[in-house]
PDB file of C-alpha atoms in Angstrom:
ATOM      1  CA  UNK A   1      -9.477 -25.693  -1.441  1.00 49.00           C
ATOM      2  CA  UNK A   2     -11.877 -28.532  -0.671  1.00 65.00           C
ATOM      3  CA  UNK A   3     -14.639 -28.530  -3.263  1.00 74.00           C
ATOM      4  CA  UNK A   4     -18.273 -28.788  -2.155  1.00 86.00           C
ATOM      5  CA  UNK A   5     -20.021 -32.113  -2.532  1.00 79.00           C
ATOM      6  CA  UNK A   6     -22.387 -31.401  -5.420  1.00 82.00           C
ATOM      7  CA  UNK A   7     -23.552 -32.908  -8.689  1.00 91.00           C
ATOM      8  CA  UNK A   8     -22.762 -29.814 -10.777  1.00 95.00           C
ATOM      9  CA  UNK A   9     -19.643 -27.661 -10.890  1.00 96.00           C
ATOM     10  CA  UNK A  10     -20.636 -24.404  -9.232  1.00 97.00           C
ATOM     11  CA  UNK A  11     -17.251 -22.881 -10.100  1.00 97.00           C
ATOM     12  CA  UNK A  12     -18.032 -23.135 -13.823  1.00 97.00           C
ATOM     13  CA  UNK A  13     -19.807 -20.329 -15.629  1.00 98.00           C
ATOM     14  CA  UNK A  14     -23.317 -20.881 -16.915  1.00 98.00           C
ATOM     15  CA  UNK A  15     -24.660 -19.145 -20.033  1.00 97.00           C
ATOM     16  CA  UNK A  16     -26.105 -16.548 -17.650  1.00 98.00           C
ATOM     17  CA  UNK A  17     -22.876 -15.713 -15.787  1.00 98.00           C
ATOM     18  CA  UNK A  18     -20.470 -16.082 -18.710  1.00 98.00           C
ATOM     19  CA  UNK A  19     -18.737 -12.682 -19.104  1.00 98.00           C
ATOM     20  CA  UNK A  20     -17.407 -13.127 -22.636  1.00 98.00           C
ATOM     21  CA  UNK A  21     -15.036 -10.346 -23.619  1.00 98.00           C
ATOM     22  CA  UNK A  22     -15.604  -8.668 -20.250  1.00 98.00           C
ATOM     23  CA  UNK A  23     -13.875 -11.388 -18.240  1.00 98.00           C
ATOM     24  CA  UNK A  24     -10.990  -9.022 -17.283  1.00 98.00           C
ATOM     25  CA  UNK A  25     -13.515  -6.754 -15.526  1.00 98.00           C
ATOM     26  CA  UNK A  26     -14.543  -9.649 -13.268  1.00 98.00           C
ATOM     27  CA  UNK A  27     -10.976 -10.833 -12.746  1.00 98.00           C
ATOM     28  CA  UNK A  28     -10.145  -7.405 -11.325  1.00 98.00           C
ATOM     29  CA  UNK A  29     -12.831  -7.635  -8.631  1.00 98.00           C
ATOM     30  CA  UNK A  30     -12.323  -8.714  -5.006  1.00 98.00           C
ATOM     31  CA  UNK A  31     -13.720 -12.044  -3.828  1.00 97.00           C
ATOM     32  CA  UNK A  32     -14.550 -11.233  -0.212  1.00 97.00           C
ATOM     33  CA  UNK A  33     -18.346 -10.817   0.023  1.00 98.00           C
ATOM     34  CA  UNK A  34     -18.442  -7.296   1.552  1.00 98.00           C
ATOM     35  CA  UNK A  35     -16.140  -5.714  -1.041  1.00 98.00           C
ATOM     36  CA  UNK A  36     -17.702  -7.632  -3.923  1.00 98.00           C
ATOM     37  CA  UNK A  37     -21.217  -6.695  -2.830  1.00 98.00           C
ATOM     38  CA  UNK A  38     -20.199  -3.043  -2.736  1.00 98.00           C
ATOM     39  CA  UNK A  39     -19.153  -3.295  -6.387  1.00 98.00           C
ATOM     40  CA  UNK A  40     -22.447  -4.962  -7.325  1.00 98.00           C
ATOM     41  CA  UNK A  41     -24.385  -2.105  -5.717  1.00 98.00           C
ATOM     42  CA  UNK A  42     -22.164   0.382  -7.546  1.00 98.00           C
ATOM     43  CA  UNK A  43     -22.984  -1.156 -10.928  1.00 98.00           C
ATOM     44  CA  UNK A  44     -26.686  -1.924 -10.336  1.00 98.00           C
ATOM     45  CA  UNK A  45     -29.388   0.109  -8.613  1.00 97.00           C
ATOM     46  CA  UNK A  46     -32.678  -1.511  -7.634  1.00 96.00           C
ATOM     47  CA  UNK A  47     -35.376  -0.486 -10.090  1.00 95.00           C
ATOM     48  CA  UNK A  48     -37.848  -0.004  -7.222  1.00 91.00           C
ATOM     49  CA  UNK A  49     -35.603   2.401  -5.311  1.00 83.00           C
ATOM     50  CA  UNK A  50     -37.829   4.576  -3.187  1.00 64.00           C
ATOM     51  CA  UNK A  51     -35.300   7.312  -2.460  1.00 71.00           C
ATOM     52  CA  UNK A  52     -34.535   8.469  -6.005  1.00 77.00           C
ATOM     53  CA  UNK A  53     -36.108   9.003  -9.421  1.00 87.00           C
ATOM     54  CA  UNK A  54     -34.439   6.777 -11.991  1.00 93.00           C
ATOM     55  CA  UNK A  55     -34.309   7.789 -15.669  1.00 93.00           C
ATOM     56  CA  UNK A  56     -37.086   6.383 -17.825  1.00 93.00           C
ATOM     57  CA  UNK A  57     -34.708   5.795 -20.718  1.00 95.00           C
ATOM     58  CA  UNK A  58     -32.962   3.009 -18.787  1.00 96.00           C
ATOM     59  CA  UNK A  59     -36.187   1.175 -17.832  1.00 95.00           C
ATOM     60  CA  UNK A  60     -35.363  -1.732 -20.131  1.00 96.00           C
ATOM     61  CA  UNK A  61     -32.236  -2.586 -18.133  1.00 97.00           C
ATOM     62  CA  UNK A  62     -34.349  -4.822 -15.910  1.00 97.00           C
ATOM     63  CA  UNK A  63     -34.816  -7.350 -18.725  1.00 97.00           C
ATOM     64  CA  UNK A  64     -31.084  -7.936 -19.285  1.00 98.00           C
ATOM     65  CA  UNK A  65     -30.805 -11.641 -18.482  1.00 97.00           C
ATOM     66  CA  UNK A  66     -27.230 -12.444 -19.585  1.00 98.00           C
ATOM     67  CA  UNK A  67     -24.335 -11.051 -17.560  1.00 98.00           C
ATOM     68  CA  UNK A  68     -22.399 -10.329 -20.747  1.00 98.00           C
ATOM     69  CA  UNK A  69     -25.213  -8.001 -21.838  1.00 98.00           C
ATOM     70  CA  UNK A  70     -25.310  -6.379 -18.395  1.00 98.00           C
ATOM     71  CA  UNK A  71     -21.578  -5.679 -18.556  1.00 98.00           C
ATOM     72  CA  UNK A  72     -21.796  -4.481 -22.164  1.00 98.00           C
ATOM     73  CA  UNK A  73     -24.485  -1.978 -21.183  1.00 98.00           C
ATOM     74  CA  UNK A  74     -22.456  -0.760 -18.217  1.00 98.00           C
ATOM     75  CA  UNK A  75     -19.357  -0.318 -20.343  1.00 98.00           C
ATOM     76  CA  UNK A  76     -21.213   1.606 -23.062  1.00 98.00           C
ATOM     77  CA  UNK A  77     -22.285   4.070 -20.393  1.00 97.00           C
ATOM     78  CA  UNK A  78     -19.102   4.239 -18.364  1.00 98.00           C
ATOM     79  CA  UNK A  79     -16.184   2.397 -19.942  1.00 98.00           C
ATOM     80  CA  UNK A  80     -14.401   2.212 -16.600  1.00 98.00           C
ATOM     81  CA  UNK A  81     -13.584  -0.538 -14.071  1.00 98.00           C
ATOM     82  CA  UNK A  82     -16.647  -1.792 -12.230  1.00 98.00           C
ATOM     83  CA  UNK A  83     -15.392  -0.534  -8.873  1.00 98.00           C
ATOM     84  CA  UNK A  84     -15.085   3.048 -10.140  1.00 98.00           C
ATOM     85  CA  UNK A  85     -17.918   5.141  -8.756  1.00 98.00           C
ATOM     86  CA  UNK A  86     -21.137   5.452 -10.760  1.00 97.00           C
ATOM     87  CA  UNK A  87     -23.840   7.904  -9.685  1.00 95.00           C
ATOM     88  CA  UNK A  88     -27.011   6.030  -8.682  1.00 94.00           C
ATOM     89  CA  UNK A  89     -29.018   7.528 -11.550  1.00 94.00           C
ATOM     90  CA  UNK A  90     -26.375   6.296 -14.027  1.00 95.00           C
ATOM     91  CA  UNK A  91     -26.266   2.707 -12.794  1.00 97.00           C
ATOM     92  CA  UNK A  92     -28.057  -0.161 -14.467  1.00 97.00           C
ATOM     93  CA  UNK A  93     -31.578  -0.704 -13.217  1.00 97.00           C
ATOM     94  CA  UNK A  94     -31.941  -4.208 -11.811  1.00 97.00           C
ATOM     95  CA  UNK A  95     -32.934  -6.174  -8.741  1.00 97.00           C
ATOM     96  CA  UNK A  96     -31.643  -8.727  -6.253  1.00 98.00           C
ATOM     97  CA  UNK A  97     -31.242 -11.311  -8.993  1.00 98.00           C
ATOM     98  CA  UNK A  98     -28.855  -9.016 -10.868  1.00 98.00           C
ATOM     99  CA  UNK A  99     -26.786  -8.041  -7.820  1.00 98.00           C
ATOM    100  CA  UNK A 100     -26.424 -11.740  -7.056  1.00 98.00           C
ATOM    101  CA  UNK A 101     -25.681 -12.697 -10.671  1.00 98.00           C
ATOM    102  CA  UNK A 102     -22.770 -10.245 -10.803  1.00 98.00           C
ATOM    103  CA  UNK A 103     -21.333 -11.534  -7.528  1.00 98.00           C
ATOM    104  CA  UNK A 104     -21.717 -15.181  -8.512  1.00 98.00           C
ATOM    105  CA  UNK A 105     -20.104 -14.508 -11.897  1.00 98.00           C
ATOM    106  CA  UNK A 106     -17.116 -12.734 -10.326  1.00 98.00           C
ATOM    107  CA  UNK A 107     -16.588 -15.544  -7.836  1.00 98.00           C
ATOM    108  CA  UNK A 108     -16.743 -18.160 -10.589  1.00 98.00           C
ATOM    109  CA  UNK A 109     -14.293 -16.141 -12.667  1.00 98.00           C
ATOM    110  CA  UNK A 110     -11.869 -16.517  -9.740  1.00 98.00           C
ATOM    111  CA  UNK A 111     -12.499 -20.269  -9.625  1.00 97.00           C
ATOM    112  CA  UNK A 112     -14.682 -20.200  -6.521  1.00 97.00           C
ATOM    113  CA  UNK A 113     -17.871 -22.303  -6.401  1.00 97.00           C
ATOM    114  CA  UNK A 114     -20.824 -19.927  -6.142  1.00 98.00           C
ATOM    115  CA  UNK A 115     -24.567 -20.028  -6.763  1.00 98.00           C
ATOM    116  CA  UNK A 116     -27.740 -18.010  -6.356  1.00 98.00           C
ATOM    117  CA  UNK A 117     -30.492 -18.982  -3.911  1.00 98.00           C
ATOM    118  CA  UNK A 118     -34.155 -18.051  -4.181  1.00 98.00           C
ATOM    119  CA  UNK A 119     -36.507 -17.617  -1.278  1.00 98.00           C
ATOM    120  CA  UNK A 120     -37.929 -14.994   1.043  1.00 97.00           C
ATOM    121  CA  UNK A 121     -36.373 -12.329   3.235  1.00 97.00           C
ATOM    122  CA  UNK A 122     -38.004 -11.246   6.479  1.00 95.00           C
ATOM    123  CA  UNK A 123     -35.606  -8.367   7.130  1.00 95.00           C
ATOM    124  CA  UNK A 124     -36.909  -5.654   4.800  1.00 93.00           C
ATOM    125  CA  UNK A 125     -40.290  -4.901   6.362  1.00 88.00           C
ATOM    126  CA  UNK A 126     -41.705  -6.187   9.675  1.00 87.00           C
ATOM    127  CA  UNK A 127     -44.137  -9.022   9.085  1.00 84.00           C
ATOM    128  CA  UNK A 128     -43.252  -9.269   5.375  1.00 89.00           C
ATOM    129  CA  UNK A 129     -41.466 -12.182   3.726  1.00 95.00           C
ATOM    130  CA  UNK A 130     -40.411 -10.676   0.428  1.00 95.00           C
ATOM    131  CA  UNK A 131     -39.271 -12.760  -2.520  1.00 97.00           C
ATOM    132  CA  UNK A 132     -35.521 -12.400  -2.765  1.00 98.00           C
ATOM    133  CA  UNK A 133     -32.299 -13.748  -4.253  1.00 98.00           C
ATOM    134  CA  UNK A 134     -29.048 -14.029  -2.330  1.00 98.00           C
ATOM    135  CA  UNK A 135     -25.614 -15.445  -3.105  1.00 98.00           C
ATOM    136  CA  UNK A 136     -23.664 -18.378  -1.740  1.00 98.00           C
ATOM    137  CA  UNK A 137     -19.929 -18.990  -2.067  1.00 98.00           C
ATOM    138  CA  UNK A 138     -17.975 -22.035  -0.950  1.00 97.00           C
ATOM    139  CA  UNK A 139     -15.385 -20.743   1.516  1.00 95.00           C
ATOM    140  CA  UNK A 140     -13.463 -22.546   4.241  1.00 92.00           C
ATOM    141  CA  UNK A 141     -15.314 -25.802   3.693  1.00 93.00           C
ATOM    142  CA  UNK A 142     -18.884 -24.496   3.819  1.00 94.00           C
ATOM    143  CA  UNK A 143     -21.458 -22.557   1.863  1.00 96.00           C
ATOM    144  CA  UNK A 144     -21.357 -18.940   3.020  1.00 97.00           C
ATOM    145  CA  UNK A 145     -24.595 -17.106   2.261  1.00 98.00           C
ATOM    146  CA  UNK A 146     -24.623 -13.327   1.791  1.00 98.00           C
ATOM    147  CA  UNK A 147     -26.959 -10.619   0.579  1.00 98.00           C
ATOM    148  CA  UNK A 148     -25.272  -8.278  -1.934  1.00 98.00           C
ATOM    149  CA  UNK A 149     -28.034  -5.669  -1.575  1.00 97.00           C
ATOM    150  CA  UNK A 150     -27.421  -5.014   2.125  1.00 96.00           C
ATOM    151  CA  UNK A 151     -24.761  -2.397   2.824  1.00 93.00           C
ATOM    152  CA  UNK A 152     -24.620  -2.702   6.625  1.00 95.00           C
ATOM    153  CA  UNK A 153     -25.849  -4.932   9.451  1.00 96.00           C
ATOM    154  CA  UNK A 154     -29.380  -4.232  10.630  1.00 94.00           C
ATOM    155  CA  UNK A 155     -31.364  -5.351  13.636  1.00 93.00           C
ATOM    156  CA  UNK A 156     -33.318  -7.915  11.608  1.00 94.00           C
ATOM    157  CA  UNK A 157     -30.154  -9.143   9.839  1.00 96.00           C
ATOM    158  CA  UNK A 158     -27.046  -8.765  12.025  1.00 96.00           C
ATOM    159  CA  UNK A 159     -24.744 -10.680   9.639  1.00 96.00           C
ATOM    160  CA  UNK A 160     -25.672  -9.853   6.020  1.00 97.00           C
ATOM    161  CA  UNK A 161     -22.311 -11.058   4.719  1.00 98.00           C
ATOM    162  CA  UNK A 162     -22.457 -14.418   6.526  1.00 97.00           C
ATOM    163  CA  UNK A 163     -26.114 -15.234   6.968  1.00 96.00           C
ATOM    164  CA  UNK A 164     -27.040 -18.176   9.169  1.00 92.00           C
ATOM    165  CA  UNK A 165     -29.627 -20.686   8.029  1.00 90.00           C
ATOM    166  CA  UNK A 166     -32.932 -19.153   9.084  1.00 91.00           C
ATOM    167  CA  UNK A 167     -36.008 -20.792  10.542  1.00 89.00           C
ATOM    168  CA  UNK A 168     -39.537 -20.208   9.302  1.00 90.00           C
ATOM    169  CA  UNK A 169     -41.133 -17.147  10.822  1.00 83.00           C
ATOM    170  CA  UNK A 170     -37.791 -15.500  11.581  1.00 87.00           C
ATOM    171  CA  UNK A 171     -36.543 -12.243  10.092  1.00 91.00           C
ATOM    172  CA  UNK A 172     -33.844 -14.084   8.144  1.00 95.00           C
ATOM    173  CA  UNK A 173     -33.768 -15.599   4.663  1.00 97.00           C
ATOM    174  CA  UNK A 174     -35.608 -18.873   4.056  1.00 97.00           C
ATOM    175  CA  UNK A 175     -35.432 -20.803   0.796  1.00 98.00           C
ATOM    176  CA  UNK A 176     -38.455 -21.323  -1.406  1.00 98.00           C
ATOM    177  CA  UNK A 177     -38.468 -25.016  -0.462  1.00 98.00           C
ATOM    178  CA  UNK A 178     -38.506 -24.162   3.249  1.00 98.00           C
ATOM    179  CA  UNK A 179     -41.449 -21.823   2.732  1.00 97.00           C
ATOM    180  CA  UNK A 180     -43.382 -24.410   0.703  1.00 98.00           C
ATOM    181  CA  UNK A 181     -42.915 -27.134   3.299  1.00 98.00           C
ATOM    182  CA  UNK A 182     -43.931 -24.683   6.013  1.00 97.00           C
ATOM    183  CA  UNK A 183     -47.138 -23.934   4.120  1.00 97.00           C
ATOM    184  CA  UNK A 184     -47.933 -27.617   3.660  1.00 98.00           C
ATOM    185  CA  UNK A 185     -47.413 -28.258   7.376  1.00 97.00           C
ATOM    186  CA  UNK A 186     -49.693 -25.363   8.276  1.00 97.00           C
ATOM    187  CA  UNK A 187     -46.834 -23.443   9.887  1.00 95.00           C
ATOM    188  CA  UNK A 188     -47.007 -20.319   7.697  1.00 92.00           C
ATOM    189  CA  UNK A 189     -49.671 -18.281   5.949  1.00 95.00           C
ATOM    190  CA  UNK A 190     -48.758 -18.293   2.233  1.00 95.00           C
ATOM    191  CA  UNK A 191     -50.281 -14.824   1.862  1.00 94.00           C
ATOM    192  CA  UNK A 192     -47.402 -13.503   3.972  1.00 94.00           C
ATOM    193  CA  UNK A 193     -44.926 -14.594   1.259  1.00 96.00           C
ATOM    194  CA  UNK A 194     -44.559 -12.787  -2.063  1.00 95.00           C
ATOM    195  CA  UNK A 195     -43.614  -9.563  -3.802  1.00 93.00           C
ATOM    196  CA  UNK A 196     -43.720  -6.660  -1.378  1.00 86.00           C
ATOM    197  CA  UNK A 197     -46.630  -4.368  -2.111  1.00 84.00           C
ATOM    198  CA  UNK A 198     -48.129  -6.534  -4.888  1.00 89.00           C
ATOM    199  CA  UNK A 199     -51.178  -8.413  -3.573  1.00 86.00           C
ATOM    200  CA  UNK A 200     -51.615 -10.693  -6.593  1.00 91.00           C
ATOM    201  CA  UNK A 201     -48.012 -11.926  -6.416  1.00 94.00           C
ATOM    202  CA  UNK A 202     -48.163 -13.897  -3.200  1.00 95.00           C
ATOM    203  CA  UNK A 203     -49.866 -16.980  -1.847  1.00 96.00           C
ATOM    204  CA  UNK A 204     -49.792 -20.669  -2.759  1.00 97.00           C
ATOM    205  CA  UNK A 205     -49.222 -20.250  -6.493  1.00 97.00           C
ATOM    206  CA  UNK A 206     -46.372 -17.857  -5.855  1.00 97.00           C
ATOM    207  CA  UNK A 207     -44.745 -20.294  -3.419  1.00 98.00           C
ATOM    208  CA  UNK A 208     -45.021 -23.110  -5.972  1.00 98.00           C
ATOM    209  CA  UNK A 209     -43.395 -21.020  -8.672  1.00 98.00           C
ATOM    210  CA  UNK A 210     -40.591 -19.901  -6.375  1.00 98.00           C
ATOM    211  CA  UNK A 211     -39.732 -23.577  -5.820  1.00 98.00           C
ATOM    212  CA  UNK A 212     -39.447 -24.023  -9.606  1.00 98.00           C
ATOM    213  CA  UNK A 213     -37.240 -20.934  -9.812  1.00 98.00           C
ATOM    214  CA  UNK A 214     -35.080 -22.210  -6.951  1.00 98.00           C
ATOM    215  CA  UNK A 215     -34.337 -25.452  -8.799  1.00 98.00           C
ATOM    216  CA  UNK A 216     -33.548 -23.609 -12.039  1.00 98.00           C
ATOM    217  CA  UNK A 217     -31.052 -21.307 -10.347  1.00 98.00           C
ATOM    218  CA  UNK A 218     -29.458 -24.203  -8.494  1.00 97.00           C
ATOM    219  CA  UNK A 219     -28.695 -25.952 -11.761  1.00 97.00           C
ATOM    220  CA  UNK A 220     -27.430 -22.992 -13.738  1.00 96.00           C
ATOM    221  CA  UNK A 221     -30.513 -21.421 -15.318  1.00 98.00           C
ATOM    222  CA  UNK A 222     -30.393 -18.115 -13.469  1.00 98.00           C
ATOM    223  CA  UNK A 223     -33.524 -16.737 -15.106  1.00 98.00           C
ATOM    224  CA  UNK A 224     -35.273 -13.419 -14.545  1.00 98.00           C
ATOM    225  CA  UNK A 225     -37.710 -13.354 -11.655  1.00 97.00           C
ATOM    226  CA  UNK A 226     -40.547 -12.509 -14.047  1.00 97.00           C
ATOM    227  CA  UNK A 227     -39.867 -15.402 -16.435  1.00 98.00           C
ATOM    228  CA  UNK A 228     -42.303 -18.324 -16.443  1.00 97.00           C
ATOM    229  CA  UNK A 229     -42.333 -21.837 -17.888  1.00 97.00           C
ATOM    230  CA  UNK A 230     -43.506 -25.366 -17.160  1.00 97.00           C
ATOM    231  CA  UNK A 231     -46.082 -25.499 -14.372  1.00 97.00           C
ATOM    232  CA  UNK A 232     -45.970 -21.764 -13.871  1.00 97.00           C
ATOM    233  CA  UNK A 233     -49.156 -19.929 -14.786  1.00 95.00           C
ATOM    234  CA  UNK A 234     -50.865 -16.566 -14.545  1.00 92.00           C
ATOM    235  CA  UNK A 235     -51.214 -15.038 -11.063  1.00 91.00           C
ATOM    236  CA  UNK A 236     -54.339 -16.283  -9.332  1.00 89.00           C
ATOM    237  CA  UNK A 237     -54.520 -19.530 -11.296  1.00 95.00           C
ATOM    238  CA  UNK A 238     -55.718 -22.205  -8.845  1.00 95.00           C
ATOM    239  CA  UNK A 239     -53.179 -24.727  -7.569  1.00 97.00           C
ATOM    240  CA  UNK A 240     -54.507 -28.271  -7.890  1.00 97.00           C
ATOM    241  CA  UNK A 241     -53.921 -31.188  -5.545  1.00 97.00           C
ATOM    242  CA  UNK A 242     -51.680 -32.696  -8.221  1.00 98.00           C
ATOM    243  CA  UNK A 243     -49.671 -29.455  -8.339  1.00 98.00           C
ATOM    244  CA  UNK A 244     -49.246 -29.594  -4.574  1.00 98.00           C
ATOM    245  CA  UNK A 245     -48.113 -33.231  -4.529  1.00 98.00           C
ATOM    246  CA  UNK A 246     -45.699 -32.527  -7.373  1.00 98.00           C
ATOM    247  CA  UNK A 247     -44.237 -29.530  -5.535  1.00 98.00           C
ATOM    248  CA  UNK A 248     -43.989 -31.553  -2.320  1.00 98.00           C
ATOM    249  CA  UNK A 249     -41.637 -33.950  -4.134  1.00 98.00           C
ATOM    250  CA  UNK A 250     -39.459 -31.176  -5.564  1.00 98.00           C
ATOM    251  CA  UNK A 251     -39.239 -29.262  -2.282  1.00 98.00           C
ATOM    252  CA  UNK A 252     -38.326 -32.433  -0.374  1.00 98.00           C
ATOM    253  CA  UNK A 253     -35.457 -33.120  -2.784  1.00 98.00           C
ATOM    254  CA  UNK A 254     -34.238 -29.533  -2.447  1.00 98.00           C
ATOM    255  CA  UNK A 255     -34.192 -29.703   1.334  1.00 98.00           C
ATOM    256  CA  UNK A 256     -32.450 -33.073   1.299  1.00 97.00           C
ATOM    257  CA  UNK A 257     -29.836 -31.750  -1.130  1.00 96.00           C
ATOM    258  CA  UNK A 258     -29.236 -28.747   1.139  1.00 95.00           C
ATOM    259  CA  UNK A 259     -28.693 -31.178   3.998  1.00 94.00           C
ATOM    260  CA  UNK A 260     -25.909 -32.866   2.031  1.00 93.00           C
ATOM    261  CA  UNK A 261     -27.792 -35.795   0.477  1.00 96.00           C
ATOM    262  CA  UNK A 262     -26.012 -36.212  -2.886  1.00 96.00           C
ATOM    263  CA  UNK A 263     -28.375 -38.937  -4.025  1.00 97.00           C
ATOM    264  CA  UNK A 264     -31.304 -36.559  -3.539  1.00 97.00           C
ATOM    265  CA  UNK A 265     -29.461 -33.866  -5.482  1.00 97.00           C
ATOM    266  CA  UNK A 266     -28.751 -36.307  -8.330  1.00 97.00           C
ATOM    267  CA  UNK A 267     -32.416 -37.279  -8.445  1.00 98.00           C
ATOM    268  CA  UNK A 268     -33.380 -33.605  -8.412  1.00 98.00           C
ATOM    269  CA  UNK A 269     -31.038 -32.866 -11.326  1.00 98.00           C
ATOM    270  CA  UNK A 270     -32.443 -35.818 -13.292  1.00 98.00           C
ATOM    271  CA  UNK A 271     -35.955 -34.585 -12.575  1.00 98.00           C
ATOM    272  CA  UNK A 272     -35.002 -31.060 -13.605  1.00 98.00           C
ATOM    273  CA  UNK A 273     -33.629 -32.215 -16.930  1.00 96.00           C
ATOM    274  CA  UNK A 274     -36.539 -34.532 -17.777  1.00 97.00           C
ATOM    275  CA  UNK A 275     -39.660 -32.903 -16.302  1.00 98.00           C
ATOM    276  CA  UNK A 276     -41.211 -30.281 -18.649  1.00 96.00           C
ATOM    277  CA  UNK A 277     -43.043 -28.818 -15.672  1.00 97.00           C
ATOM    278  CA  UNK A 278     -39.709 -27.962 -14.092  1.00 98.00           C
ATOM    279  CA  UNK A 279     -37.244 -27.283 -16.910  1.00 95.00           C
ATOM    280  CA  UNK A 280     -37.522 -24.046 -18.958  1.00 95.00           C
ATOM    281  CA  UNK A 281     -36.699 -25.614 -22.326  1.00 91.00           C
ATOM    282  CA  UNK A 282     -35.930 -23.383 -25.316  1.00 94.00           C
ATOM    283  CA  UNK A 283     -38.691 -20.811 -24.851  1.00 95.00           C
ATOM    284  CA  UNK A 284     -40.074 -19.028 -21.819  1.00 97.00           C
ATOM    285  CA  UNK A 285     -42.692 -16.328 -21.227  1.00 97.00           C
ATOM    286  CA  UNK A 286     -41.262 -13.072 -19.956  1.00 97.00           C
ATOM    287  CA  UNK A 287     -43.668 -10.896 -18.000  1.00 96.00           C
ATOM    288  CA  UNK A 288     -42.821  -7.354 -16.930  1.00 94.00           C
ATOM    289  CA  UNK A 289     -42.751  -5.622 -13.549  1.00 92.00           C
ATOM    290  CA  UNK A 290     -43.423  -2.472 -15.578  1.00 91.00           C
ATOM    291  CA  UNK A 291     -46.863  -3.789 -16.538  1.00 89.00           C
ATOM    292  CA  UNK A 292     -46.038  -4.483 -20.184  1.00 92.00           C
ATOM    293  CA  UNK A 293     -47.716  -7.421 -21.953  1.00 94.00           C
ATOM    294  CA  UNK A 294     -45.963 -10.802 -21.589  1.00 95.00           C
ATOM    295  CA  UNK A 295     -43.766 -11.878 -24.491  1.00 96.00           C
ATOM    296  CA  UNK A 296     -42.287 -15.184 -25.575  1.00 96.00           C
ATOM    297  CA  UNK A 297     -38.499 -15.267 -25.450  1.00 96.00           C
ATOM    298  CA  UNK A 298     -36.260 -17.883 -27.006  1.00 95.00           C
ATOM    299  CA  UNK A 299     -33.287 -18.658 -24.787  1.00 94.00           C
ATOM    300  CA  UNK A 300     -29.886 -18.911 -26.386  1.00 73.00           C
ATOM    301  CA  UNK A 301     -27.388 -21.742 -25.789  1.00 57.00           C
TER     302      UNK A 301
END
């Protein structure tokens, strides 16, 4: 298989996708996106599911950041192969990041380059561009993007298992860098981009912080969506002109790297490693979608 041109090895596990003693569970999974996504949805149920009441005693599942801990929790409850049916109320509570993390980990376990991508999906609610995480796998000489949460084609997303690169304003998935550049060019309203149903988690600050998250995930720090570090700040904190210029530089490097510019990707990786506004370091602040007070968390490895 021809490897992708990249400055990091996307087939290698990161501390977040490393399965530890549960590697055989991943090795038993399929690698084709539809079948693998079905397994991810079987193991993890979205914590904001509107069609069912999830048990309060599993609320803390959403803060499981390491795949090894996710698999350990699943196996304590079930002790069966990941493809064996779990009732929705007995699945781990998680979100798009967790569905994607499981898929990316399984693909890497099979030696396939894979990564998570952060951005905004326009296919959940008309007029909404909801923050979202999807997976990419290197297959047949190209990055194939797919959404593990989607179980069937829909009008706004006809090909969920092979998603084309979307344009701003479409109902597809656009990266955080695309959305930021669109805002800076006056092509999008930043208030249309954020967490669905949460007014304070949208707008310019949210776009800036999604760009930071996108870089982290690209280079193997697949953090929780409610983690913050570096130039991230409390919702509603004003974004300065310096913040905007800084984010312009990062977003431009991301877009150039996506277009195949390896020099831009190298410069982005160097910037990620050296810039304290971009790199998470040893300690991050973990907020909570449950409304709990933020806490400091020391990252392992």
